[in-house]
Every structure is written in structure tokens, then in C-alpha cells.
Amino acid sequence: MDHFLYRDGILHAEDVSLTDIAAQVGTPFYVYSTATLERHFGLFTEALSGMEHLVCFAVKSNSNLAVLKLLGEMGAGMDVVSGGEYRRAIAAGVPGDRIVFSGVGKTREEMRLVLSQGIRQFNLESEPEMRALSEVATEMGVTAPVTVRVNPDVDARTHAKIATGKSENKFGIPISRAREVYAEIAALPGLDAVGIDVHIGSQLTDLEPFRQAYTKVAELTRELRADGHDIRRLDLGGGLGIPYERSNDAPPLPIEYGQVIRETVGDLGCEIEIEPGRLISGNAGIMVTGVIYVKEGEGRDFLIVDSAMNDLVRPAMYEAHHDIVPVVEPEPGVDQARYDIVGPICETGDTFAKARDMAPLKAGDLVAFRSAGAYGAVMASEYNSRPLIPEVLVMGDQFAVIRERPTYEEMLERDTIPAWL
Ligand SMILES: *Cc1c(COP(=O)(O)O)cnc(C)c1O
């Protein structure tokens, strides 16, 4: 069920017309659908029903406080990868005991912050980090609950930049060394090994790599228990992919993913944690942009839009595809034009799509990039001194700006000219 549909010839977000939002906030902007966020979170709760579990939303996919509050109120935990994300989760009202802390380079300062305000567990990624946490926790007189992120050496069959579970990747500890590491944790003060963590990559469109990884985690659970460790929690990471191209085969459903979890680790009596990001927020958001010019080129026309790679970097960074649709529904059967859709930034990489067939568009028209709710606004920058674009949340027939577009004054004020100039 999609909550971005045409009604009376205009693309809507739930019951709100995108032309109304554009008239009020200006283009470009991101817009998220409450109903879609709720539905996607619900799919995971349903997929894990009957097993003790916590669905921890991967904050890095969309960290807007309103989105976090919405999910937190539904009972979601949060998976954070920095002190900043932790502060966001806390500010959104999520209690520390529902927050897991992932990431390869946690600093001592971040460890202190999180230990003083409450944390469900640290997902440790290296031995130096394990020793640092032991020292920090001991100094503070507390015990830090930890898991070790194991690297199962499986091929996630996804884009190289978002594959994390092969031995050559920087993530986790090789699963073959896990027993030694857990033995050291047991010997160190200030640490309590509560479980095992694994995350093999993002935008996986096949369940087989999950099955392989989780099977290895199940074996390791048995071995560690035999070694005397009380493994009671398994964090199975995120990574389930979404359909970016409607014309392609649909990736597996959360319910099928839940079945893999049941089959591989369901009999261990562990509490299950998962960390989905993209599947919850990706198709819950779109980016709306205006056409500045239609430029005729040789063999192709260019649609020059008012958003750019700094606003949505996925096409430039991962060769990612986004379906792009006009906000005003084209007449049926209209002749298609072929466009390269580009932003105004002075880099050839600032190309969103090549040779897209669409109903003809003209300057001033609006188009929407679908599936832009994850790794969109969070990865935006002010490159070319372009202000970060606003984010809007829709619920039914209401909408609210949940992040304002900064003014140019606010952007310039952040710089300081030294006294000697
Ligand atoms: C990125 C990441 C996730 C979320 O991945 P999605 O593909 O958005 O589901 C979960 N856990 C960890 C450790 C991550 O790095």
C-alpha cells in the first residue's frame, strides 16, 4: 500500500496535495508519510511476533526528531552510530534502555555520554574498542552491556559501498576469532557480554546471505554458551532492501525475512533485535523538486531541476535509481519525451537519471523522486552553498514542516573571520 498516489490528477502524500506543500514551503523539499512509517514498522513487529524482540530503527537512515518520536511512540528501539544520533534518540523521548550503540569508532567521550544516560548495549567492533570501554566503564563504576559484532564473511550481493559482512570490510571481528574475544571480555572489568551482533550490509534483495550469516551466528551462540557465556540476545542488524524500481522484481518481504530468523536462530531462546532503516523510512519519503529549465541537447534533452546531488546524493554516490514522476498526472497515452535529469551543481556527477522517458515537462513543473525517505536528507550537505532543504511530515490531511530551510544569514553566520583579516 503506497501513500503517495494521484488524486484528481495531482500527486498526494496521504490526503495532502504536493502542490499545496510546494506553495507553502517552496521547492525542493522532502516529505514523509506517517501512515507509511507506521505500516513499515508494523511489518517487522508482525514478522517477529511470537519471539521476544525489539525492532531498533537505524537512525542513520532518517534522523529527523519527528520521525524518531513517531517510531519511538510505537515502541521502536533505536540503533545509533554516534553520540549525535544518541542525543537525537534521547531528545525524541526514546529511553536509553531501548537504544543500541553501533559503529566502528566510538570515542571515549561518546562512551561516557551513553553510559551516564543509559544504553541497552554497545555493539563492539574491535578489541581496542572493547578495552577502551572496559576502562571507561570501570572509571565510572558501572557495567557496560556489550555484544561483539562478528564478521561472518558472507557476500551480501549488494553495492560494494554498502556491503559490510566480508572479511575485507572494516566491520566487526572475524567470526573465527569470536571465542577468544568473548573470553577476554569475561576477564575484563566493567563489561557484560549479553549477546552477539551481526550486520552484513544494506539494500539486500536476497535472503540467502542473511540465512548464511544467521546460521553462523546460531553456531557461535552454541559454542559461546558451551564456553560458559550467558548469550541471551541476538542483534541481527538491518539491511533488507526496498524496491527502488517499480518495474523490477520485488525484494523479499519482512514476513519472509522473519521466517529466516525463526528458522536459523528461533530455537535458541534468545531475545531478537533487528536494526532496519531503509525498509522503514525509504519508501515513506519522497523529494519534490521544481523544473528550472528544459534544455535541448544533442540526442537528448536535459531537465534541470532545483535539487542537486547535495540534497540527494544516492545517484551520484551509489549509482542508485530513483523513480521520478511528475506531480501533475500526465494525460493517458501522451507521447513520451526522453530526459537526462540533472541538478545545477558544477559536476557531471550531479546527474540524477539518464534517458528517462516521461510525459513532456516544462519550466515550473514539479517532479517527485520516489523512495527518498532513507539516506536522503541525512546525507545532504550545503555543497555549492545551497541551503539544506526542508523536511515535511504528513499525517492524514495535516502537514507540518519538521525541519525548516535555513536562511542564508544562518548559513553565513556559522563562519567566523579571524581578527587578523
Ligand atoms: C546501516 C546500518 C543499519 C541499517 O541498514 P538498512 O539497510 O538501512 O536497514 C543497521 N545496522 C547497522 C550496524 C548499520 O550500519
Coordinates of C-alpha atoms and ligand atoms in Angstrom, one line a residue:
M1 CA 0.0 0.0 0.0
D2 CA 1.5 3.3 -1.1
H3 CA 0.5 6.6 0.4
F4 CA 1.9 8.7 -2.4
L5 CA -0.9 8.5 -5.0
Y6 CA -2.5 10.7 -7.7
R7 CA -5.9 12.1 -6.7
D8 CA -7.8 14.3 -9.1
G9 CA -4.7 14.4 -11.3
I10 CA -2.3 15.6 -8.5
L11 CA 0.2 13.5 -6.6
H12 CA -0.7 13.5 -2.9
A13 CA 1.1 12.5 0.3
E14 CA -1.7 10.8 2.1
D15 CA -4.5 13.4 1.9
V16 CA -2.3 16.4 1.2
S17 CA -1.7 17.6 -2.3
L18 CA 2.0 18.1 -3.0
T19 CA 1.2 21.3 -4.9
D20 CA -0.2 22.7 -1.6
I21 CA 3.0 21.9 0.2
A22 CA 5.1 23.3 -2.6
A23 CA 3.2 26.5 -2.5
Q24 CA 3.8 26.9 1.2
V25 CA 7.4 25.7 1.7
G26 CA 8.9 26.2 -1.8
T27 CA 10.9 23.6 -3.6
P28 CA 12.8 21.4 -3.2
F29 CA 11.7 19.6 -0.1
Y30 CA 11.4 16.2 1.4
V31 CA 8.0 14.9 2.6
Y32 CA 7.4 11.8 4.8
S33 CA 4.2 9.8 5.3
T34 CA 3.2 8.9 8.8
A35 CA 0.9 6.1 7.7
T36 CA 3.8 4.5 5.7
L37 CA 6.3 4.8 8.6
E38 CA 3.7 3.1 10.9
R39 CA 2.9 0.4 8.4
H40 CA 6.5 -0.5 7.8
F41 CA 7.4 -0.6 11.5
G42 CA 4.3 -2.8 12.0
L43 CA 5.5 -5.2 9.3
F44 CA 8.6 -6.0 11.3
T45 CA 6.8 -6.4 14.6
E46 CA 4.4 -8.8 12.8
A47 CA 7.4 -10.7 11.2
L48 CA 8.9 -11.3 14.6
S49 CA 5.7 -12.0 16.5
G50 CA 5.9 -14.8 19.0
M51 CA 9.6 -14.2 19.6
E52 CA 10.8 -11.8 22.2
H53 CA 12.1 -9.0 20.2
L54 CA 13.0 -5.3 19.8
V55 CA 12.9 -3.5 16.4
C56 CA 15.6 -0.8 16.6
F57 CA 15.2 1.8 13.8
A58 CA 18.5 2.6 12.2
V59 CA 18.7 6.3 12.9
K60 CA 21.3 6.9 10.3
S61 CA 18.7 6.3 7.5
N62 CA 16.5 9.2 8.7
S63 CA 17.3 11.1 11.9
N64 CA 14.6 13.8 12.0
L65 CA 13.3 14.1 15.6
A66 CA 9.7 14.0 14.5
V67 CA 10.3 10.7 12.7
L68 CA 12.2 9.3 15.7
K69 CA 9.4 10.4 18.1
L70 CA 6.7 8.8 15.9
L71 CA 8.5 5.5 15.8
G72 CA 9.6 5.7 19.4
E73 CA 6.0 6.1 20.5
M74 CA 5.1 3.0 18.6
G75 CA 7.6 1.1 20.8
A76 CA 10.6 1.1 18.4
G77 CA 14.1 1.0 19.8
M78 CA 16.9 2.9 18.1
D79 CA 20.2 1.8 16.5
V80 CA 22.6 4.8 16.8
V81 CA 26.1 5.1 15.4
S82 CA 27.3 8.3 17.0
G83 CA 26.9 10.5 20.1
G84 CA 24.9 12.9 17.9
E85 CA 22.4 10.2 16.9
Y86 CA 22.2 9.1 20.6
R87 CA 21.3 12.6 21.6
R88 CA 18.6 12.7 18.9
A89 CA 17.1 9.5 20.1
I90 CA 17.0 10.7 23.7
A91 CA 15.6 14.1 22.6
A92 CA 12.8 12.2 20.7
G93 CA 11.9 10.6 24.0
V94 CA 13.3 7.1 23.5
P95 CA 14.6 5.7 26.7
G96 CA 18.2 4.6 26.9
D97 CA 17.3 1.0 27.5
R98 CA 15.9 0.9 24.0
I99 CA 19.0 2.3 22.3
V100 CA 21.8 0.2 20.9
F101 CA 25.1 1.8 20.0
S102 CA 26.8 0.5 16.8
G103 CA 29.7 1.9 14.8
V104 CA 33.4 1.2 14.3
G105 CA 34.9 4.2 16.0
K106 CA 33.1 5.0 19.3
T107 CA 35.1 7.6 21.2
R108 CA 35.6 7.5 25.0
E109 CA 33.6 10.7 25.2
E110 CA 30.7 9.0 23.4
M111 CA 31.0 6.0 25.7
R112 CA 30.8 8.3 28.8
L113 CA 27.8 10.1 27.4
V114 CA 25.9 7.0 26.7
L115 CA 26.9 5.2 30.0
S116 CA 25.8 8.2 32.0
Q117 CA 22.4 8.5 30.4
G118 CA 21.5 4.8 29.7
I119 CA 22.1 2.3 27.0
R120 CA 20.7 -1.1 26.1
Q121 CA 24.0 -2.4 24.7
F122 CA 27.2 -1.5 22.9
N123 CA 27.9 -3.4 19.7
L124 CA 31.7 -3.7 19.9
E125 CA 33.6 -3.7 16.7
S126 CA 37.2 -4.2 17.7
E127 CA 39.4 -5.3 20.6
P128 CA 40.9 -1.8 21.2
E129 CA 37.4 -0.5 21.5
M130 CA 36.5 -3.3 23.9
R131 CA 39.5 -2.4 26.1
A132 CA 38.6 1.3 26.0
L133 CA 35.1 0.6 27.0
S134 CA 36.2 -1.6 29.9
E135 CA 38.4 1.3 31.1
V136 CA 35.7 3.9 30.8
A137 CA 33.0 1.8 32.5
T138 CA 35.4 0.9 35.3
E139 CA 36.4 4.5 35.9
M140 CA 32.6 5.3 36.1
G141 CA 31.9 2.4 38.4
V142 CA 29.3 0.9 36.0
T143 CA 29.0 -2.3 33.9
A144 CA 28.5 -1.8 30.2
P145 CA 26.3 -4.4 28.4
V146 CA 28.0 -5.5 25.2
T147 CA 27.7 -7.7 22.2
V148 CA 30.5 -8.3 19.7
R149 CA 29.8 -7.6 16.1
V150 CA 31.1 -10.6 14.3
N151 CA 32.0 -10.5 10.6
P152 CA 30.7 -13.8 9.2
D153 CA 32.5 -13.4 5.8
V154 CA 29.4 -13.7 3.7
D155 CA 28.8 -12.0 0.4
A156 CA 25.7 -9.7 0.8
R157 CA 25.5 -9.3 -3.0
T158 CA 24.8 -5.6 -2.8
H159 CA 26.6 -2.4 -3.9
A160 CA 30.2 -2.6 -2.8
K161 CA 29.9 0.7 -0.8
I162 CA 27.2 -0.8 1.5
A163 CA 28.5 -4.4 1.8
T164 CA 29.8 -4.9 5.3
G165 CA 30.0 -8.6 6.0
K166 CA 33.0 -9.8 4.0
S167 CA 36.4 -10.3 5.7
E168 CA 38.0 -7.5 3.8
N169 CA 35.4 -5.0 5.2
K170 CA 36.3 -2.8 8.2
F171 CA 33.4 -4.0 10.3
G172 CA 33.4 -6.3 13.2
I173 CA 35.6 -9.1 14.4
P174 CA 36.2 -12.2 12.2
I175 CA 33.8 -14.8 13.5
S176 CA 36.7 -17.3 13.7
R177 CA 38.2 -15.2 16.5
A178 CA 35.0 -14.6 18.4
R179 CA 35.6 -17.2 21.2
E180 CA 38.9 -15.6 22.1
V181 CA 37.3 -12.2 22.2
Y182 CA 34.4 -13.3 24.4
A183 CA 37.0 -14.9 26.7
E184 CA 38.8 -11.6 27.0
I185 CA 35.5 -9.7 27.7
A186 CA 34.7 -12.2 30.5
A187 CA 38.1 -11.4 32.0
L188 CA 37.9 -7.6 31.7
P189 CA 36.2 -5.5 34.4
G190 CA 33.2 -3.3 33.5
L191 CA 31.8 -5.4 30.6
D192 CA 28.9 -7.9 30.5
A193 CA 28.6 -9.8 27.2
V194 CA 24.8 -10.1 26.7
G195 CA 24.7 -11.3 23.2
I196 CA 26.1 -11.4 19.6
D197 CA 25.7 -8.8 16.8
V198 CA 25.9 -9.1 13.1
H199 CA 25.1 -6.7 10.2
I200 CA 26.2 -7.7 6.7
G201 CA 25.1 -4.8 4.5
S202 CA 22.4 -2.7 3.2
Q203 CA 19.8 -2.9 0.3
L204 CA 20.0 -6.7 0.3
T205 CA 17.5 -8.1 -2.2
D206 CA 18.1 -11.8 -1.5
L207 CA 17.5 -13.7 1.8
E208 CA 20.3 -16.2 1.2
P209 CA 23.1 -14.0 2.7
F210 CA 21.0 -13.4 5.8
R211 CA 20.4 -17.2 6.1
Q212 CA 24.2 -17.9 5.9
A213 CA 25.1 -15.2 8.4
Y214 CA 22.4 -16.1 10.9
T215 CA 23.3 -19.8 10.7
K216 CA 26.8 -18.9 11.6
V217 CA 25.6 -16.8 14.5
A218 CA 23.5 -19.7 15.7
E219 CA 26.5 -22.0 15.7
L220 CA 28.5 -19.4 17.5
T221 CA 25.8 -19.0 20.2
R222 CA 26.0 -22.7 21.0
E223 CA 29.8 -22.5 21.2
L224 CA 29.9 -19.5 23.4
R225 CA 27.3 -21.0 25.7
A226 CA 29.4 -24.1 25.9
D227 CA 32.3 -21.8 26.9
G228 CA 30.2 -20.5 29.8
H229 CA 28.9 -17.2 28.4
D230 CA 25.3 -16.2 29.0
I231 CA 24.3 -15.3 25.4
R232 CA 20.7 -14.1 25.7
R233 CA 20.3 -11.6 23.0
L234 CA 21.0 -11.6 19.2
D235 CA 21.2 -8.4 17.3
L236 CA 20.8 -9.4 13.6
G237 CA 21.3 -6.0 12.1
G238 CA 19.4 -4.3 9.3
G239 CA 19.8 -4.4 5.6
L240 CA 16.6 -5.7 4.0
G241 CA 16.2 -3.9 0.6
I242 CA 13.4 -2.0 -0.9
P243 CA 12.1 -1.8 -4.5
Y244 CA 13.6 1.4 -5.9
E245 CA 12.3 0.5 -9.4
R246 CA 8.7 -0.4 -9.7
S247 CA 9.3 -2.4 -12.8
N248 CA 11.8 -4.7 -11.1
D249 CA 11.1 -7.8 -9.1
A250 CA 10.1 -7.0 -5.5
P251 CA 12.7 -7.8 -2.8
P252 CA 11.7 -10.3 -0.1
L253 CA 9.1 -9.2 2.4
P254 CA 9.7 -8.6 6.1
I255 CA 7.5 -11.6 6.9
E256 CA 9.8 -13.8 4.7
Y257 CA 12.8 -12.3 6.4
G258 CA 11.2 -13.1 9.8
Q259 CA 10.8 -16.7 8.7
V260 CA 14.6 -16.9 8.0
I261 CA 15.2 -15.6 11.5
R262 CA 12.8 -18.2 13.0
E263 CA 14.5 -21.0 11.1
T264 CA 18.1 -20.1 11.9
V265 CA 18.0 -18.7 15.4
G266 CA 14.4 -19.2 16.6
D267 CA 15.2 -22.2 18.8
L268 CA 17.9 -20.6 20.9
G269 CA 15.6 -18.8 23.3
C270 CA 17.4 -15.5 22.7
E271 CA 15.7 -12.1 22.5
I272 CA 15.9 -10.9 18.9
E273 CA 16.9 -7.4 17.9
I274 CA 16.9 -6.1 14.3
E275 CA 18.0 -2.8 13.0
P276 CA 16.1 -1.9 9.9
G277 CA 16.5 1.6 8.5
R278 CA 15.8 1.7 4.8
L279 CA 12.8 -0.6 4.8
I280 CA 11.1 1.6 7.4
S281 CA 11.9 5.0 6.1
G282 CA 12.9 4.6 2.4
N283 CA 9.5 4.3 0.7
A284 CA 7.9 6.6 3.4
G285 CA 9.6 9.6 1.8
I286 CA 9.8 11.5 -1.5
M287 CA 11.7 14.5 -2.6
V288 CA 9.8 17.1 -4.6
T289 CA 11.7 19.4 -6.9
G290 CA 10.8 22.1 -9.5
V291 CA 12.0 22.2 -13.1
I292 CA 14.1 25.3 -13.6
Y293 CA 14.8 24.8 -17.3
V294 CA 14.3 22.3 -20.1
K295 CA 17.5 22.5 -22.2
E296 CA 17.6 20.9 -25.6
G297 CA 20.8 18.9 -26.1
E298 CA 22.1 16.8 -28.9
G299 CA 20.2 13.5 -29.0
R300 CA 18.7 14.2 -25.5
D301 CA 17.0 17.0 -23.6
F302 CA 18.1 18.0 -20.1
L303 CA 15.6 18.5 -17.3
I304 CA 17.5 21.0 -15.0
V305 CA 15.8 20.8 -11.6
D306 CA 16.2 22.9 -8.4
S307 CA 17.5 20.0 -6.3
A308 CA 21.0 18.6 -6.7
M309 CA 23.5 15.9 -5.6
N310 CA 24.0 17.8 -2.3
D311 CA 20.3 17.3 -1.5
L312 CA 20.0 13.6 -2.6
V313 CA 23.4 12.0 -3.1
R314 CA 22.4 8.4 -3.7
P315 CA 22.5 8.5 -7.5
A316 CA 26.0 10.2 -7.5
M317 CA 27.3 8.0 -4.7
Y318 CA 25.8 4.6 -5.4
E319 CA 24.6 4.8 -9.0
A320 CA 21.2 4.5 -7.3
H321 CA 18.0 4.6 -9.2
H322 CA 15.0 6.6 -8.1
D323 CA 11.7 6.6 -9.9
I324 CA 10.9 10.1 -10.9
V325 CA 7.3 11.1 -11.6
P326 CA 5.5 14.3 -12.5
V327 CA 3.4 15.8 -9.7
V328 CA 0.6 16.7 -12.2
E329 CA -0.6 13.4 -13.6
P330 CA 0.0 13.2 -17.4
E331 CA -2.9 12.6 -19.8
P332 CA -3.1 8.9 -20.6
G333 CA -1.4 8.0 -23.9
V334 CA 0.6 11.2 -24.2
D335 CA 3.8 11.0 -26.3
Q336 CA 6.9 10.5 -24.0
A337 CA 9.9 12.7 -24.1
R338 CA 13.4 11.4 -23.1
Y339 CA 15.3 13.3 -20.5
D340 CA 18.5 13.4 -18.5
I341 CA 17.5 14.8 -15.2
V342 CA 20.3 16.9 -13.6
G343 CA 20.9 19.4 -10.9
P344 CA 22.6 22.8 -11.1
I345 CA 25.9 21.8 -9.4
C346 CA 29.1 22.2 -11.4
E347 CA 29.9 18.5 -11.6
T348 CA 28.9 15.9 -14.2
G349 CA 28.2 13.6 -11.2
D350 CA 25.3 15.8 -10.4
T351 CA 23.1 13.7 -12.7
F352 CA 20.0 12.0 -11.1
A353 CA 19.0 9.9 -14.1
K354 CA 19.8 9.3 -17.7
A355 CA 17.4 8.8 -20.6
R356 CA 14.2 8.7 -18.6
D357 CA 11.1 8.5 -20.7
M358 CA 8.4 10.8 -19.2
A359 CA 5.5 12.9 -20.3
P360 CA 6.9 16.2 -21.6
L361 CA 7.6 18.8 -18.9
K362 CA 8.2 22.5 -18.9
A363 CA 9.9 25.0 -16.6
G364 CA 7.9 25.5 -13.4
D365 CA 6.6 21.9 -13.3
L366 CA 7.1 19.8 -10.2
V367 CA 8.5 16.3 -10.2
A368 CA 8.8 13.8 -7.3
F369 CA 11.7 11.4 -6.6
R370 CA 10.2 8.3 -5.0
S371 CA 11.9 6.2 -2.3
A372 CA 13.9 9.2 -0.9
G373 CA 13.0 8.8 2.8
A374 CA 16.2 6.9 3.7
Y375 CA 19.7 8.1 3.2
G376 CA 18.3 11.3 1.6
A377 CA 18.0 14.3 4.0
V378 CA 20.5 12.7 6.4
M379 CA 23.3 12.7 3.7
A380 CA 22.6 16.2 2.4
S381 CA 25.3 18.8 2.5
E382 CA 25.5 22.5 1.7
Y383 CA 27.9 22.0 -1.2
N384 CA 27.8 25.0 -3.6
S385 CA 26.4 26.9 -0.6
R386 CA 22.9 25.5 -1.2
P387 CA 20.8 25.6 2.0
L388 CA 19.7 22.2 3.3
I389 CA 16.2 21.6 2.1
P390 CA 13.2 21.4 4.4
E391 CA 11.5 18.2 5.6
V392 CA 7.8 17.9 5.9
L393 CA 5.7 15.3 7.7
V394 CA 2.2 14.4 6.6
M395 CA -0.5 12.7 8.7
G396 CA -3.8 12.3 7.0
D397 CA -4.9 15.8 5.8
Q398 CA -2.4 17.6 8.0
F399 CA 1.2 18.5 7.3
A400 CA 4.0 20.2 9.3
V401 CA 7.4 21.4 8.5
I402 CA 9.7 19.3 10.7
R403 CA 12.9 21.0 9.6
E404 CA 12.9 24.5 8.2
R405 CA 15.0 25.6 5.3
P406 CA 17.8 27.7 6.9
T407 CA 18.2 31.3 5.8
Y408 CA 21.3 32.5 4.0
E409 CA 22.1 34.6 7.1
E410 CA 22.1 31.4 9.3
M411 CA 24.4 29.7 6.9
L412 CA 26.8 32.6 6.7
E413 CA 26.8 33.2 10.5
R414 CA 28.4 29.8 11.1
D415 CA 31.7 31.0 9.6
T416 CA 34.0 33.3 11.6
I417 CA 36.5 35.6 10.1
P418 CA 39.7 35.7 12.2
A419 CA 40.7 39.0 13.8
W420 CA 43.8 39.4 11.6
L421 CA 41.7 39.7 8.4
Ligands
LIG1 C1 23.3 1.0 8.2 C2 23.1 0.1 9.3 C3 21.8 -0.5 9.5 C4 20.6 -0.2 8.7 O1 20.7 -0.6 7.4 P1 19.4 -0.5 6.4 O2 19.9 -1.0 5.2 O3 19.0 0.9 6.4 O4 18.4 -1.4 7.0 C5 21.7 -1.3 10.6 N1 22.7 -1.6 11.4 C6 23.9 -1.1 11.2 C7 25.0 -1.5 12.1 C8 24.2 -0.3 10.2 O5 25.4 0.2 9.9

